[in-house]
Amino acid sequence: MASRAGALRPPVGAALVAALLVGMTLGTVAVVAAFSGASLPGASDWAAVRFTVTQAALSAALSGLLAVPVARALARRRFAGRGALITLMGAPFLLPVIVAVLGLLAIFGRAGVMNDGLAVLGLPRVSIYGLHGVVLAHVFLNLPLATRMLLLGWQAIPAERFRLARSLDLTPGAQFRHLEWSMLRATLPGAVLTVFTICLASFAVALTLGGGPAATTVELAIYQALRFDFAPDRAATLAVLQFALCLTAVAVGWSLVRDAGFGTGLGRRVEMPAPKGWRRAADGAAIMLAAGFLMLPLLALVVRGIGGLGDLPGGMWTATLRSVSVALVTTVLTTGAALLLALAAGRRVAGHRVFDVAATLPLAASSLVIGTGLFLALRGVATPSDMALPVTVAVNATLALPYSYRLLLPEARALHQGQDRLAQALGMTRWARFRLVTLPCLARPLGFGAGITAALSMGDLGVITLFAAENNATLPLFIHGLMGSYRMEAAAAASLILMGTSFALFALFDRIGRHVAA
Amino acid sequence: MLQLDHLVLAEPGFRLEADVTLPKGARCAVLGPSGAGKSTLLNAIAGFVVPQAGRILWQGQDITDLPPGQRPVTILFQDQNLFPHLTVERNLALGLSPEGRMDGAARARIADALARTGLEGLGARRPGQLSGGQQGRAALARALLRARPLLLLDEPFAALGPALKAEMLALVREVAEETGATVVMVTHDPQDARRFADVTMLVAEGRVEAPVATEALFANPPPALAAYLGAG
């Protein structure tokens, strides 16, 4: 079809959103680059780059390798609680990082379960702080993500291939070589690179478990340069390095995505062969170990925090209220912006590729790089403390947008191809179309995306650290303050509130979406 | 009267010219090989394809630049004629007003349209809970409510069996007679044309031929039609 009369209306809203996104990502980098001329990277800056890449590579490799046996076991075994375990694997993405860290400290920390055990055996205590602690936390946070990505790969192998393998009586080894290995070759690099990119820009883990000359990431170095050394030009130089790192990772990721070439099946439901004997025991062990590794720290945190719930530190509820407000405003902004972009991109209006790129840019951005840019650009206008909450909202909204957008895009495309034509043929008014067609059809991804945004924003411990003072801390920053003064039980109790609020916000928006769609 | 005035529809590797007139109240079949542009022609009349040149006129009024919903047209597509997430009643309400308002009067008219298309009492269902034939009936019920003077059918019943399709065509005839609509129906089945249409337009080799009385056309098929029919 040559062109469609209805598609000629220019997408003003989407263009505005795209411009804002470019400003928040590339604009802040431009500001940072302009300032960075004043200072060349020094030896400690390069050490930070090396540490950042090392910890991200180790975290990604470990998450990817450990995910293979776990995902394979989950793909071919059926057991009670399997569905619940897979759902649980989605939770760490929404889990506030500081909560995960406190959970790990409850097991592996100085006064944790593991060190108490070592002491009983007369062995020396080990410290969780440093490279291994950072990697441990990153594997804890990203192993589930990698597992779910690989599990999708396993489930995407058409049942017909396994049926054929069975009829040819392939051994499990041969089946792995011919079917599963080619799937892994296609999906594992993507999973590893995703984890690598996430770990490159991870700030809260380094802030809590890293530090010192030997374990400082670039993001952490930016924070220290701005907050303690008052050296904006050095922060700017570091921010340029960080942006270059993230951009490289995202660009490599773009070129790495490829198809396993299985073709499509007819959607037959044939279970994957589940070999007996030692393989069964090995699968069981992989599932038990993964479940234990993911659940024990949180259980230990609950045990530690539950005692402190009766005596919550002063100021915590104010911080909670502040965090919830930030999360709600962020959610409204991100969801609205993602909807405008996805509808415009889905209609394939002129320049729809620009919208796609604008919605992907935040993946290459990082909290502290944007924060540094905004700090430098706005410091003549307002005090850092005044800017703290608006800047946090803006940064959170920008960083969460790609997720919301990616969730909406396929549905927006389907909407355009199917029902938009009918809506046009009936001459429905814009409001009727939005209310009767767009909203009900997109309610599910809208609700899910809003839930993810709210939870991510609620648990974020990133840019707020650059700006906030005592009197306007969000809940994660408040908990970080408690950790800093070694009030670990209070921190554990507050982090239970944080975890509960984050998941409650997610569940609330997700449920609203399902309700409207039903 | 529908006039396609020196109309040119073009996209890369495709070109269709039409300069024909169809009298008001006609029931016209559009016949031709697949890929000839039958659907494109209908989509142009409905406003979904912008012509490269020429005009489309209804009763002497130029409708070429009107958006689809403001044309004097109801179109039934091959599929996706109903919103799957709305009840049949809500789907039909959109035939009465573009806001989909449903008051008492609207409800009564919808119930009446449902009854006349054999869908009595099914207003609360969703399209997915209806059979293929019932979905076709629901779309026709909405056409009845819209009562636009031009009814375009882009093979909406192609997926139905022969008996069900004959039933649908009879219903289309009823709806058209009741609303006084002019019907243009794309089909690849000569039987449909002979059973339903008093005139037939042939679309082949980049041209839309002027409508000819259907029986006369089949009695003495021009070469393009003969080739399509494979009669030799």
PDB file of N, CA and C in Angstrom, chain A residues 344-376:
ATOM      1  N   ALA A 344       3.838   5.652  17.908  1.00  0.00           N
ATOM      2  CA  ALA A 344       4.389   6.271  16.695  1.00  0.00           C
ATOM      3  C   ALA A 344       5.245   5.267  15.933  1.00  0.00           C
ATOM      4  N   ALA A 345       6.095   4.528  16.656  1.00  0.00           N
ATOM      5  CA  ALA A 345       6.953   3.547  15.986  1.00  0.00           C
ATOM      6  C   ALA A 345       6.109   2.420  15.402  1.00  0.00           C
ATOM      7  N   GLY A 346       5.050   2.022  16.097  1.00  0.00           N
ATOM      8  CA  GLY A 346       4.182   0.949  15.632  1.00  0.00           C
ATOM      9  C   GLY A 346       3.428   1.336  14.373  1.00  0.00           C
ATOM     10  N   ARG A 347       3.089   2.635  14.241  1.00  0.00           N
ATOM     11  CA  ARG A 347       2.382   3.094  13.045  1.00  0.00           C
ATOM     12  C   ARG A 347       3.321   3.273  11.870  1.00  0.00           C
ATOM     13  N   ARG A 348       4.638   3.132  12.130  1.00  0.00           N
ATOM     14  CA  ARG A 348       5.641   3.328  11.089  1.00  0.00           C
ATOM     15  C   ARG A 348       5.480   4.684  10.412  1.00  0.00           C
ATOM     16  N   VAL A 349       5.256   5.722  11.212  1.00  0.00           N
ATOM     17  CA  VAL A 349       5.180   7.071  10.661  1.00  0.00           C
ATOM     18  C   VAL A 349       6.557   7.468  10.163  1.00  0.00           C
ATOM     19  N   ALA A 350       6.596   8.589   9.416  1.00  0.00           N
ATOM     20  CA  ALA A 350       7.873   9.074   8.920  1.00  0.00           C
ATOM     21  C   ALA A 350       8.834   9.216  10.092  1.00  0.00           C
ATOM     22  N   GLY A 351      10.050   8.712   9.921  1.00  0.00           N
ATOM     23  CA  GLY A 351      11.060   8.860  10.958  1.00  0.00           C
ATOM     24  C   GLY A 351      10.868   7.935  12.140  1.00  0.00           C
ATOM     25  N   HIS A 352      10.128   6.823  11.951  1.00  0.00           N
ATOM     26  CA  HIS A 352       9.875   5.970  13.112  1.00  0.00           C
ATOM     27  C   HIS A 352      11.151   5.327  13.630  1.00  0.00           C
ATOM     28  N   ARG A 353      12.172   5.206  12.772  1.00  0.00           N
ATOM     29  CA  ARG A 353      13.446   4.643  13.226  1.00  0.00           C
ATOM     30  C   ARG A 353      14.108   5.528  14.270  1.00  0.00           C
ATOM     31  N   VAL A 354      13.929   6.840  14.112  1.00  0.00           N
ATOM     32  CA  VAL A 354      14.492   7.777  15.088  1.00  0.00           C
ATOM     33  C   VAL A 354      13.921   7.491  16.470  1.00  0.00           C
ATOM     34  N   PHE A 355      12.605   7.206  16.516  1.00  0.00           N
ATOM     35  CA  PHE A 355      11.977   6.913  17.804  1.00  0.00           C
ATOM     36  C   PHE A 355      12.569   5.649  18.407  1.00  0.00           C
ATOM     37  N   ASP A 356      12.811   4.671  17.540  1.00  0.00           N
ATOM     38  CA  ASP A 356      13.370   3.409  17.995  1.00  0.00           C
ATOM     39  C   ASP A 356      14.760   3.625  18.602  1.00  0.00           C
ATOM     40  N   VAL A 357      15.574   4.401  17.908  1.00  0.00           N
ATOM     41  CA  VAL A 357      16.932   4.676  18.400  1.00  0.00           C
ATOM     42  C   VAL A 357      16.858   5.469  19.705  1.00  0.00           C
ATOM     43  N   ALA A 358      16.000   6.485  19.741  1.00  0.00           N
ATOM     44  CA  ALA A 358      15.884   7.311  20.950  1.00  0.00           C
ATOM     45  C   ALA A 358      15.481   6.463  22.147  1.00  0.00           C
ATOM     46  N   ALA A 359      14.614   5.474  21.908  1.00  0.00           N
ATOM     47  CA  ALA A 359      14.155   4.632  23.016  1.00  0.00           C
ATOM     48  C   ALA A 359      15.215   3.617  23.418  1.00  0.00           C
ATOM     49  N   THR A 360      16.237   3.412  22.588  1.00  0.00           N
ATOM     50  CA  THR A 360      17.291   2.453  22.909  1.00  0.00           C
ATOM     51  C   THR A 360      18.490   3.134  23.558  1.00  0.00           C
ATOM     52  N   LEU A 361      18.667   4.437  23.279  1.00  0.00           N
ATOM     53  CA  LEU A 361      19.821   5.181  23.797  1.00  0.00           C
ATOM     54  C   LEU A 361      20.064   5.000  25.298  1.00  0.00           C
ATOM     55  N   PRO A 362      19.005   5.043  26.128  1.00  0.00           N
ATOM     56  CA  PRO A 362      19.264   4.933  27.573  1.00  0.00           C
ATOM     57  C   PRO A 362      19.994   3.657  27.968  1.00  0.00           C
ATOM     58  N   LEU A 363      19.947   2.602  27.122  1.00  0.00           N
ATOM     59  CA  LEU A 363      20.660   1.373  27.463  1.00  0.00           C
ATOM     60  C   LEU A 363      22.162   1.615  27.513  1.00  0.00           C
ATOM     61  N   ALA A 364      22.639   2.588  26.719  1.00  0.00           N
ATOM     62  CA  ALA A 364      24.067   2.893  26.720  1.00  0.00           C
ATOM     63  C   ALA A 364      24.404   3.966  27.751  1.00  0.00           C
ATOM     64  N   ALA A 365      23.390   4.521  28.390  1.00  0.00           N
ATOM     65  CA  ALA A 365      23.636   5.568  29.379  1.00  0.00           C
ATOM     66  C   ALA A 365      23.770   4.932  30.754  1.00  0.00           C
ATOM     67  N   SER A 366      24.293   5.673  31.688  1.00  0.00           N
ATOM     68  CA  SER A 366      24.326   5.166  33.047  1.00  0.00           C
ATOM     69  C   SER A 366      23.935   6.283  33.989  1.00  0.00           C
ATOM     70  N   SER A 367      23.432   5.850  35.118  1.00  0.00           N
ATOM     71  CA  SER A 367      22.896   6.768  36.107  1.00  0.00           C
ATOM     72  C   SER A 367      23.872   7.899  36.443  1.00  0.00           C
ATOM     73  N   LEU A 368      25.123   7.526  36.714  1.00  0.00           N
ATOM     74  CA  LEU A 368      26.067   8.542  37.184  1.00  0.00           C
ATOM     75  C   LEU A 368      26.573   9.429  36.059  1.00  0.00           C
ATOM     76  N   VAL A 369      26.603   8.895  34.818  1.00  0.00           N
ATOM     77  CA  VAL A 369      27.016   9.744  33.694  1.00  0.00           C
ATOM     78  C   VAL A 369      25.969  10.827  33.467  1.00  0.00           C
ATOM     79  N   ILE A 370      24.698  10.426  33.410  1.00  0.00           N
ATOM     80  CA  ILE A 370      23.633  11.418  33.251  1.00  0.00           C
ATOM     81  C   ILE A 370      23.665  12.374  34.439  1.00  0.00           C
ATOM     82  N   GLY A 371      23.843  11.798  35.647  1.00  0.00           N
ATOM     83  CA  GLY A 371      23.881  12.613  36.853  1.00  0.00           C
ATOM     84  C   GLY A 371      24.980  13.653  36.804  1.00  0.00           C
ATOM     85  N   THR A 372      26.177  13.228  36.360  1.00  0.00           N
ATOM     86  CA  THR A 372      27.292  14.173  36.270  1.00  0.00           C
ATOM     87  C   THR A 372      26.972  15.288  35.277  1.00  0.00           C
ATOM     88  N   GLY A 373      26.403  14.899  34.126  1.00  0.00           N
ATOM     89  CA  GLY A 373      26.042  15.898  33.124  1.00  0.00           C
ATOM     90  C   GLY A 373      25.057  16.909  33.682  1.00  0.00           C
ATOM     91  N   LEU A 374      24.016  16.410  34.359  1.00  0.00           N
ATOM     92  CA  LEU A 374      23.008  17.312  34.918  1.00  0.00           C
ATOM     93  C   LEU A 374      23.611  18.167  36.033  1.00  0.00           C
ATOM     94  N   PHE A 375      24.485  17.560  36.836  1.00  0.00           N
ATOM     95  CA  PHE A 375      25.146  18.295  37.913  1.00  0.00           C
ATOM     96  C   PHE A 375      25.922  19.479  37.344  1.00  0.00           C
ATOM     97  N   LEU A 376      26.703  19.189  36.260  1.00  0.00           N
ATOM     98  CA  LEU A 376      27.520  20.239  35.667  1.00  0.00           C
ATOM     99  C   LEU A 376      26.653  21.300  35.000  1.00  0.00           C
TER     100      LEU A 376
END
